Short mmCIF file of C-alpha atoms in Angstrom, two decimals:
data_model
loop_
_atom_site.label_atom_id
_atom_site.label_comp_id
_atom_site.label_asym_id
_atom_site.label_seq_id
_atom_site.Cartn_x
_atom_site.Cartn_y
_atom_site.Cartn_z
CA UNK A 418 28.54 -10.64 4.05
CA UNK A 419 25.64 -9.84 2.56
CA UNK A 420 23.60 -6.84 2.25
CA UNK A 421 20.53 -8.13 4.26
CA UNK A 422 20.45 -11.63 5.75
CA UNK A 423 16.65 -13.27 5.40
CA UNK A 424 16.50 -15.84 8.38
CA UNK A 425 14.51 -18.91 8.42
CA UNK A 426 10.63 -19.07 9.11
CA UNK A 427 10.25 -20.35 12.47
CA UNK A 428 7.60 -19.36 14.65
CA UNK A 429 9.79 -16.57 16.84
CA UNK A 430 11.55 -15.54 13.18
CA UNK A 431 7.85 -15.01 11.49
CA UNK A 432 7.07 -12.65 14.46
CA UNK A 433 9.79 -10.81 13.95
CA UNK A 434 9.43 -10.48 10.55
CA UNK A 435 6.00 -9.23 10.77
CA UNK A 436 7.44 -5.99 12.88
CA UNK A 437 10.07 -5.87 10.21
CA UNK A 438 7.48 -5.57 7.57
CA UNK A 439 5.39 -2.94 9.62
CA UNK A 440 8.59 -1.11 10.06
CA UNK A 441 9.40 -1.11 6.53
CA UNK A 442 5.64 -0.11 5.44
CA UNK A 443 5.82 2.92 8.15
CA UNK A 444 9.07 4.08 7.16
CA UNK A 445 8.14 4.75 3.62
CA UNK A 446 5.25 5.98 4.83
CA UNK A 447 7.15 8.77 6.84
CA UNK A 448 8.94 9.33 4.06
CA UNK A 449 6.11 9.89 1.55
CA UNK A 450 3.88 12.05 3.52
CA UNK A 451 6.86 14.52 5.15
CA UNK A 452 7.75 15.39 1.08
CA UNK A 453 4.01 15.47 0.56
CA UNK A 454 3.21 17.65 3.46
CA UNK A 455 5.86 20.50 2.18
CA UNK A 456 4.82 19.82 -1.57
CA UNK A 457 3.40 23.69 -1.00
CA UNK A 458 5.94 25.37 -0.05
CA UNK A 459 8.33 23.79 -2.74
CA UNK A 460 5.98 25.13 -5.15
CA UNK A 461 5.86 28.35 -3.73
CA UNK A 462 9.94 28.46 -3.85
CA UNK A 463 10.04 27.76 -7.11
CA UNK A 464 7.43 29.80 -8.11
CA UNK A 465 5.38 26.90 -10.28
CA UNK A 466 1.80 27.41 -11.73
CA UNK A 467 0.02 24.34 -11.04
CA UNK A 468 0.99 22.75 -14.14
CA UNK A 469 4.43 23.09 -13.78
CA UNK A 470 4.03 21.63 -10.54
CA UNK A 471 2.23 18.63 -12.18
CA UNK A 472 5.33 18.56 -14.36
CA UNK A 473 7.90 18.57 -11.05
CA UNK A 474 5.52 15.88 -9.84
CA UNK A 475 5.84 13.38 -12.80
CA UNK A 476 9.51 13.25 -11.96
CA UNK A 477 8.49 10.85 -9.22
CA UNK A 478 6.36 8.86 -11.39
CA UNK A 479 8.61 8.47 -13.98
CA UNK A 480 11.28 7.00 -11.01
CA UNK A 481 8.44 4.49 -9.81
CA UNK A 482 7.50 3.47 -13.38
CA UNK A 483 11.03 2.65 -14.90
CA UNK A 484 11.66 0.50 -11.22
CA UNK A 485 8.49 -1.27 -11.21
CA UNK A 486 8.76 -3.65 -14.22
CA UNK A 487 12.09 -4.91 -13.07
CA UNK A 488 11.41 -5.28 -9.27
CA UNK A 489 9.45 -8.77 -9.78
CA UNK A 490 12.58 -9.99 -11.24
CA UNK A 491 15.06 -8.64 -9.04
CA UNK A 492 12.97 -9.36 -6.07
CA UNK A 493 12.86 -13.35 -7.36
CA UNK A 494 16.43 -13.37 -7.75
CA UNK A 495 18.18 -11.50 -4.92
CA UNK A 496 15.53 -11.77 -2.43
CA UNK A 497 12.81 -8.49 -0.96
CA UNK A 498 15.70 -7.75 2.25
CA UNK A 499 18.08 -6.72 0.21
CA UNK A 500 15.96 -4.54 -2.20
CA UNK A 501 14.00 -3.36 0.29
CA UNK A 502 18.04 -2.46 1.90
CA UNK A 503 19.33 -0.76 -0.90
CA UNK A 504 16.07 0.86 -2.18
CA UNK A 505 15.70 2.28 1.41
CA UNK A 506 19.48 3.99 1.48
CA UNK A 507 18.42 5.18 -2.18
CA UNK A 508 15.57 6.63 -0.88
CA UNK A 509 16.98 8.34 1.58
CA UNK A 510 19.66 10.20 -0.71
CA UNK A 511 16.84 11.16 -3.36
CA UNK A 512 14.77 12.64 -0.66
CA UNK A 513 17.93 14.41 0.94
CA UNK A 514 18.68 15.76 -2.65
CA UNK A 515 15.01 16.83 -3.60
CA UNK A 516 15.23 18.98 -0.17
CA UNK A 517 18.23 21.15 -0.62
CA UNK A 518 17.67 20.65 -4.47
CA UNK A 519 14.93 22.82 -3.85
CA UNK A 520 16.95 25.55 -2.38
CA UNK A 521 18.46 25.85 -6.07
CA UNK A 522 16.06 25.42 -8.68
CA UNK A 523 13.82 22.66 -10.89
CA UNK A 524 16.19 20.79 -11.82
CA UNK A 525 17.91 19.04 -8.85
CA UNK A 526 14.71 18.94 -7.51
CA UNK A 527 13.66 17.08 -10.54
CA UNK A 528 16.45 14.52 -9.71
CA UNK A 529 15.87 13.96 -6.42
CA UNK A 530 11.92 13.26 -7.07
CA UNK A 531 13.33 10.66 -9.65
CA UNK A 532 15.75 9.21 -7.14
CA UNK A 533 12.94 8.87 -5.01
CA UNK A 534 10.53 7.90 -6.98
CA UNK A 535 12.96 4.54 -8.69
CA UNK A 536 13.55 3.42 -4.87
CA UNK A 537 10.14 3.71 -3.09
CA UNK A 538 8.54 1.60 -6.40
CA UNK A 539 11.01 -0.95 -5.88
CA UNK A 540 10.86 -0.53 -1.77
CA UNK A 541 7.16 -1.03 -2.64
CA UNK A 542 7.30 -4.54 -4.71
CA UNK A 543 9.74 -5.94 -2.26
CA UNK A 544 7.75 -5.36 0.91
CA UNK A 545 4.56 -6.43 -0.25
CA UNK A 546 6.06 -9.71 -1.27
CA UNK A 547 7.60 -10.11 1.97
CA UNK A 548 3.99 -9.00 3.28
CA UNK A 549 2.56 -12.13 1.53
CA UNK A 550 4.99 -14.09 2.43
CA UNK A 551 4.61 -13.24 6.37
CA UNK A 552 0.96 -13.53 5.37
CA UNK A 553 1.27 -16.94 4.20
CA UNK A 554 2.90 -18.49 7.39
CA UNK A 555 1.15 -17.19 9.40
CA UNK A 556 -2.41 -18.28 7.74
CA UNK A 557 -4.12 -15.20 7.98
CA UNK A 558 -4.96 -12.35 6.35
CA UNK A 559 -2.74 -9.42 6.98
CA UNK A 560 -2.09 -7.58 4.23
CA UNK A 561 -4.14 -4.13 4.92
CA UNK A 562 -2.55 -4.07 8.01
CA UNK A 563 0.88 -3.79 6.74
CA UNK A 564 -0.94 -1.07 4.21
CA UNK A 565 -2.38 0.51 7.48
CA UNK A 566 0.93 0.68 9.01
CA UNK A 567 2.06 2.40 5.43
CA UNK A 568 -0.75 5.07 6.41
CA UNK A 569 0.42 5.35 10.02
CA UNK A 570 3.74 6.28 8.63
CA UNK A 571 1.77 8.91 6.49
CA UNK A 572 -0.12 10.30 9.12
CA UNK A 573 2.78 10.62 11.18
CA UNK A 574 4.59 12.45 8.50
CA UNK A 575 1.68 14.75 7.51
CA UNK A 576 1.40 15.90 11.57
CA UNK A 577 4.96 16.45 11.64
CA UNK A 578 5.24 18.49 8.37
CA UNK A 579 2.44 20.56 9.59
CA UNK A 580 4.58 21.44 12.46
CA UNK A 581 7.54 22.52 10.87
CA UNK A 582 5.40 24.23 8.78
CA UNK A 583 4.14 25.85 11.95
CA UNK A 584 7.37 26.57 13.11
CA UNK A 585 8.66 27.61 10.29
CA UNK A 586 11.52 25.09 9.89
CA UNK A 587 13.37 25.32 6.52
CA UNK A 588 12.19 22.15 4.18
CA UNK A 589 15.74 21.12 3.48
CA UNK A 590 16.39 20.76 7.30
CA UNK A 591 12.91 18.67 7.98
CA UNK A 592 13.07 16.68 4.60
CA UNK A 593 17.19 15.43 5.09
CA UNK A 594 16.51 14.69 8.57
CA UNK A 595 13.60 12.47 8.16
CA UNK A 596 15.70 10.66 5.04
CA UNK A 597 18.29 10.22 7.32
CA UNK A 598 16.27 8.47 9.86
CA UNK A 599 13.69 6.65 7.87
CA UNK A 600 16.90 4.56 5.80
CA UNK A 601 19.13 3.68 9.20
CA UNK A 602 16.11 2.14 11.18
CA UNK A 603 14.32 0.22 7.89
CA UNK A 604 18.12 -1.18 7.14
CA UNK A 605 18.23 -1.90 10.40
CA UNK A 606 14.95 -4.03 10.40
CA UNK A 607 15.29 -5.84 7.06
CA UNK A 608 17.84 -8.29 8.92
CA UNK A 609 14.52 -9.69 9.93
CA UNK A 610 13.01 -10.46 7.31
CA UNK A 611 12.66 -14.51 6.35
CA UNK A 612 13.58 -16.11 2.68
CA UNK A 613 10.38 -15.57 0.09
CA UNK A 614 10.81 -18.99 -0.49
CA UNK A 615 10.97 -22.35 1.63
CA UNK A 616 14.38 -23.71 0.38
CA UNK A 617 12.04 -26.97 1.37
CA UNK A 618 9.24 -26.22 -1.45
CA UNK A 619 9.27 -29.06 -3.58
CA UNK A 620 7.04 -26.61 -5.93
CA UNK A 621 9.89 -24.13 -5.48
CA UNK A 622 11.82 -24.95 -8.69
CA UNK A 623 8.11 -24.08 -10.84
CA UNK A 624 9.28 -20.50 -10.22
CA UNK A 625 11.34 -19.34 -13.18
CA UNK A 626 11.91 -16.00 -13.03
CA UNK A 627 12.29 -14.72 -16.34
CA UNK A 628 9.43 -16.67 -18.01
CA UNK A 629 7.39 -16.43 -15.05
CA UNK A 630 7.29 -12.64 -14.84
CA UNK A 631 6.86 -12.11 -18.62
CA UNK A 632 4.46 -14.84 -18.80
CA UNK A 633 2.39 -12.76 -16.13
CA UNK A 634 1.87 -9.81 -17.99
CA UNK A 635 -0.38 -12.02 -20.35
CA UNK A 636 -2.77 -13.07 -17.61
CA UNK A 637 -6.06 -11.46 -17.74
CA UNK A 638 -7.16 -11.51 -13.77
CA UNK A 639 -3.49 -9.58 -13.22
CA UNK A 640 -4.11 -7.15 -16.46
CA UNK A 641 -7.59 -6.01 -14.70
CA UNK A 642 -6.41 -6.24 -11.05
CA UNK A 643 -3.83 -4.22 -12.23
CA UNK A 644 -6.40 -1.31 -14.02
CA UNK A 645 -8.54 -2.08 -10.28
CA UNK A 646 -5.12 -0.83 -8.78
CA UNK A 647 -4.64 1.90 -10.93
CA UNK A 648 -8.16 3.39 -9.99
CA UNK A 649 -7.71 2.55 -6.31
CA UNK A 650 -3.85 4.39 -6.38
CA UNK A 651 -5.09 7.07 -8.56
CA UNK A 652 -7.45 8.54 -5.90
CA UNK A 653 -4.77 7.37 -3.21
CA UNK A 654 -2.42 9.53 -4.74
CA UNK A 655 -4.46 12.68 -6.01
CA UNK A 656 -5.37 12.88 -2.39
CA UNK A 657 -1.78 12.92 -0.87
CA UNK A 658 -0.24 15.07 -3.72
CA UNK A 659 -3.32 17.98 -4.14
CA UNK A 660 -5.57 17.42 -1.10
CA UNK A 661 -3.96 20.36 1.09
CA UNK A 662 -3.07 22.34 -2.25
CA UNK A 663 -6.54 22.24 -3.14
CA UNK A 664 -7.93 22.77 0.43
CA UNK A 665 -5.55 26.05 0.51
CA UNK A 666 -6.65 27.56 -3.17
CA UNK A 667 -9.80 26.21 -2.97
CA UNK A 668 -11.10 27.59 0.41
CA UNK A 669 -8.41 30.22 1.26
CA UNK A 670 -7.10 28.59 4.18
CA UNK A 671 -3.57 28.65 6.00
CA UNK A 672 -1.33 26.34 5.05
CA UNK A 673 -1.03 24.64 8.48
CA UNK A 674 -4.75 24.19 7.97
CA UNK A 675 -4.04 22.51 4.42
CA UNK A 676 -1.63 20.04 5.72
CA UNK A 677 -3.99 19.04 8.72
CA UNK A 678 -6.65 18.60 5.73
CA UNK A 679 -4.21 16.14 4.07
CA UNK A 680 -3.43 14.51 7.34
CA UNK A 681 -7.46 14.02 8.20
CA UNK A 682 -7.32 11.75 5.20
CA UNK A 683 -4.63 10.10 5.89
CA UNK A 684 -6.31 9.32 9.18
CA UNK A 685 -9.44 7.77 7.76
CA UNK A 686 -7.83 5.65 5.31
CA UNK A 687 -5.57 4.52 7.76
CA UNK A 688 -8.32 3.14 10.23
CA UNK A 689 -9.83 1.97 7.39
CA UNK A 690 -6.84 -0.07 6.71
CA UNK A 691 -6.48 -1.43 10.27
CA UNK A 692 -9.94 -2.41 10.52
CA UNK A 693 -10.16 -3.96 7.45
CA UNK A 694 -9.61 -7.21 7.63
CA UNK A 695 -12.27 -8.77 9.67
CA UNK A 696 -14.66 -6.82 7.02
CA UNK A 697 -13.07 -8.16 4.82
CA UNK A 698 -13.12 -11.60 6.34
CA UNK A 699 -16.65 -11.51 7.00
CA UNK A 700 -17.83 -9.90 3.71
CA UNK A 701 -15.32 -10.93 1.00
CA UNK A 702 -12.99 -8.44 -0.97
CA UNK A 703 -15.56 -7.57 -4.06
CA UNK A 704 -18.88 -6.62 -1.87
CA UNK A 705 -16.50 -4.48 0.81
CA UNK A 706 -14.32 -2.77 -2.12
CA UNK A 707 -17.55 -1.67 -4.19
CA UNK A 708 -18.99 -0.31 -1.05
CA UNK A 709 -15.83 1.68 -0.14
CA UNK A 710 -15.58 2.95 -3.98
CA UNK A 711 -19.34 4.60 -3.37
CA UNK A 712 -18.22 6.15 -0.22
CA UNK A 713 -14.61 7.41 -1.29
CA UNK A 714 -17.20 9.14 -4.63
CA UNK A 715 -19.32 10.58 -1.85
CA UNK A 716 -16.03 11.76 -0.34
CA UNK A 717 -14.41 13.33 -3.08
CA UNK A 718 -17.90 15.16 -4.23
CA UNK A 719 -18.45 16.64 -0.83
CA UNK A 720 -15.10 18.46 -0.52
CA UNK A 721 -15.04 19.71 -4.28
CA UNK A 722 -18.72 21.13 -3.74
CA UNK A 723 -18.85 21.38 0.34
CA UNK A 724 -20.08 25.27 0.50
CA UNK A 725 -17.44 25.86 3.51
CA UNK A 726 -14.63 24.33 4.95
CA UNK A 727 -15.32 22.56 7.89
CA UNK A 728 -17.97 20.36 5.38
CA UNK A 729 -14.81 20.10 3.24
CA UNK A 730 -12.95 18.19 5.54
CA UNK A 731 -15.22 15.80 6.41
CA UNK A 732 -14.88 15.04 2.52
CA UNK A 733 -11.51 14.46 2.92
CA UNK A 734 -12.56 11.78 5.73
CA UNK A 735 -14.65 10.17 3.35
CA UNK A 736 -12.66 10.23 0.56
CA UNK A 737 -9.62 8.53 2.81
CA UNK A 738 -11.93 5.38 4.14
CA UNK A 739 -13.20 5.15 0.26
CA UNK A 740 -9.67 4.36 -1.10
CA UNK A 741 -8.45 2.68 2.32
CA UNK A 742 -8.46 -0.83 0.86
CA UNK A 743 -8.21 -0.89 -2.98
CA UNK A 744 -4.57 -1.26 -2.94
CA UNK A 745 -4.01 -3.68 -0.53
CA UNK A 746 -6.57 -5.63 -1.64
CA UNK A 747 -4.93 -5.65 -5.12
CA UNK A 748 -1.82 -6.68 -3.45
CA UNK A 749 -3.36 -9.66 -2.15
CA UNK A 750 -5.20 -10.69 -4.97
CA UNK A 751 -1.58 -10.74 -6.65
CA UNK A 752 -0.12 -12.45 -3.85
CA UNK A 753 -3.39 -15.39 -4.05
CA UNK A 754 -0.65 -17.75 -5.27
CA UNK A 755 2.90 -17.66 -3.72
CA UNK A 756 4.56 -18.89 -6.22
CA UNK A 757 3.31 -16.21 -8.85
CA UNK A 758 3.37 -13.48 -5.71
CA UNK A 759 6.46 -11.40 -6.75
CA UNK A 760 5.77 -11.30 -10.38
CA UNK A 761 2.10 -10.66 -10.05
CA UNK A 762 2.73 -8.17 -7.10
CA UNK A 763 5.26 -6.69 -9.75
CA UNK A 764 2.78 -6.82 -12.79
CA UNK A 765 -0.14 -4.75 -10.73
CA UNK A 766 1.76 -2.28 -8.52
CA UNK A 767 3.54 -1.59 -12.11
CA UNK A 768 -0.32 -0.80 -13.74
CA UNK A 769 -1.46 1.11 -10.14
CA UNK A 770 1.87 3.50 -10.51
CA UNK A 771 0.62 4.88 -14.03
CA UNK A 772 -1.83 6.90 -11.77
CA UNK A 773 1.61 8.26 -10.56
CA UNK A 774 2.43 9.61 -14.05
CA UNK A 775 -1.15 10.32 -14.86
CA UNK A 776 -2.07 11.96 -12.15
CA UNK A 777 -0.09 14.87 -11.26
CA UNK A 778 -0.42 16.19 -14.76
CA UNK A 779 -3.66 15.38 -15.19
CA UNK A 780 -4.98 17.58 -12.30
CA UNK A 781 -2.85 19.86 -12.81
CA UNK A 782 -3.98 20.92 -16.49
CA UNK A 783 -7.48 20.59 -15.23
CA UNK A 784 -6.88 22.95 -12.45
CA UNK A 785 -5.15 25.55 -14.70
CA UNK A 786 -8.63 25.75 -16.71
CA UNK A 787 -10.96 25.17 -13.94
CA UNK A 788 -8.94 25.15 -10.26
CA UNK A 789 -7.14 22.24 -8.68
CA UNK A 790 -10.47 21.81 -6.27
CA UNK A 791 -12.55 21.15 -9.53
CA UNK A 792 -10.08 19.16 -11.25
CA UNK A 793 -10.10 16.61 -8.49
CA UNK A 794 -13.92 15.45 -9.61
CA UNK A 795 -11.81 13.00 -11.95
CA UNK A 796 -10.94 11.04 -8.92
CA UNK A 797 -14.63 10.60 -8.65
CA UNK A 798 -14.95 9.08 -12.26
CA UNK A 799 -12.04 6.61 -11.77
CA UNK A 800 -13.34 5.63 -8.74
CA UNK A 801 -16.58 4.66 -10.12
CA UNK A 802 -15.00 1.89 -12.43
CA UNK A 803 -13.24 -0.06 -9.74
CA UNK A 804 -16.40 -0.35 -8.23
CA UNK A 805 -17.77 -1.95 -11.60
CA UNK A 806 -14.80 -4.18 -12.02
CA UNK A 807 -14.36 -5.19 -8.31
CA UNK A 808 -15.21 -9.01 -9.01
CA UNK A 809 -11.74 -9.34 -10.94
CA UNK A 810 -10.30 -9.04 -6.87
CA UNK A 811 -12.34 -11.94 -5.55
CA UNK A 812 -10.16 -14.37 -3.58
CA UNK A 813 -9.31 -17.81 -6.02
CA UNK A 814 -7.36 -20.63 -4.36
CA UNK A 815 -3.84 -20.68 -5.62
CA UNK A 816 -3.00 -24.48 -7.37
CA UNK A 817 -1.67 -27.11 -4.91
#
């Protein structure tokens, strides 16, 4: 038996792999944000300036990064169920081991962070194939949906880790039990996920993996979707790694108060995400993504500067409808052709996660010299180049 079965695409199975594929984009949502929401007190139990933090932090970069390359091949091969399976039980024990890791020093923590960090960049590739793929029979665009499901799954995790951080409930308990929960139901669901391909494709057999992955990294639409990405994920992911950090140092506020910062703009990118596509459909990717890059700049200077809280978090609103669709976008820009979709999907999300290993650091080093609230103004610089390359994300019509 196989590890996860894909079934074929009729009607009733594409249905029911749509809610496999929100499932599997909330789940690692959950997972991301409840780590992200107790990213405080792990620093403050290892005692770590905020570079050293930045250091802990590039663990899960460096995980993401060494995945990422090889998912578009593995995904072609084996199919995006049964990564998606495995990287999901992975995911689960790296998160399980970063959370009692943490009870003993930097260095399991370290491992678990990688752990987690190899299986949610492959988790990533593989559901955003099977995204397109659900995308492309049903005929309609979808994509920021699945993304807006991701954010659900964030938002859900950032409310809950505020409340055990209310409560006071030890990290390892919260952080194993989520783990726990988040791999059983996405296993569960990725027996509903249909084949990537149409065994019936006559155009199937154009697909050769190895050449067609390697060949893709010469492409100069992917190469500057990918750098689009990058932009997009590195004010994504400044925002869920330093956004309550910063709102805590920054403005002296409690730390339940720091995590309900964090989940405000998880919020707002979130309904950004679910509204998204009838913008989109109605405006085209390039005009609605600039737009969103000027607002997300607006965001990100009004909770750096913002003379008082309150002001501060409607920043963080801002800042979270700015970045709302950059990725997904990305992702379906990469996905334009479905016979390209895995290794392009693999190419870009592979550029976008080098904001994972640049980011962390960078803030951190910043925020050593001039505090993690003013290091976060480079968010607002990157930012302002995916607005002037947006064009490369304008929709082309895959070859026939």
């Amino acid at each position: 038996m196989t590890l996860a079965a894909t079934t074929s695409a009729t009607p009733q199975a594409v249905h029911a792999a749509k809610a496999a594929t929100y499932a599997a984009f909330i789940g690692s949502g959950v997972a991301f944000a409840s780590w992200a929401s107790r990213i405080p007190q792990v620093r403050d139990r290892l005692g770590l300036d905020p570079a050293a933090l930045g250091l802990l932090l590039l663990a899960v970069a460096a995980g993401s990064l060494l995945a990422l390359p090889l998912s578009g091949l593995v995904v072609t091969r084996i199919g995006s169920a049964r990564v998606v399976t495995v990287m999901a039980v992975l995911h689960g024990v790296g998160l399980a081991t970063a959370a009692v890791g943490s009870l003993a020093g930097v260095l399991p923590t370290a491992v678990g962070l990688f752990l987690v960090g190899f299986s949610h960049g492959a988790w990533d590739v593989a559901m955003n194939v099977q995204g397109t793929v659900v995308e492309r029979h049903l005929r309609r665009s979808i994509m920021s949906r699945f993304h807006a499901g991701f954010s659900l799954g964030t938002v859900a995790g950032a409310l809950l880790g505020a409340a055990m951080v209310a409560l006071h409930v030890p990290v390892a308990v919260h952080l194993t039990a989520v783990a726990a929960l988040v791999a059983v139901v996405v296993v569960w669901q990725t027996q509903r996920f249909v084949a990537d391909h149409d065994p019936f494709d006559p155009n199937r057999s154009e697909q050769v993996p190895t050449v067609g992955a390697l060949a893709t990294w010469r492409e100069p639409r992917t190469l500057l979707t990918g750098v689009f990405v990058l932009a997009f994920a590195f004010a994504e992911g400044v925002g869920n790694d330093w956004i309550s950090v910063a709102a805590i140092d920054g403005y002296n506020v409690p730390d339940a108060l720091g995590a309900l910062a964090f989940a405000s703009f998880l919020v707002a990118m979130t309904t950004g995400r679910w509204f998204g596509p009838a913008v989109l459909d109605r405006y085209g990717r390039t005009a609605v993504v600039r737009l969103l890059a000027v607002i997300g700049i607006g965001g990100v200077a009004l909770f750096v500067f913002a003379p008082t809280f309150p002001v501060a978090f409607a920043g963080c609103l801002l800042w979270g409808l700015g970045v709302s669709l950059g990725f997904p976008v990305g992702m379906s820009a990469g996905g334009d052709d479905p016979r390209r979709a895995a290794a392009r999907v693999s190419v870009i999300a592979s550029i976008g996660y080098c904001a994972s290993l640049a980011g962390p650091p960078t803030i951190g080093v910043i925020g050593n010299h001039f505090t993690v609230l003013r290091a976060l103004v480079v968010v607002a610089v990157l930012l302002g180049v995916a607005a002037l390359i947006a064009g490369t994300v304008r929709a082309s019509t895959p070859p026939r």
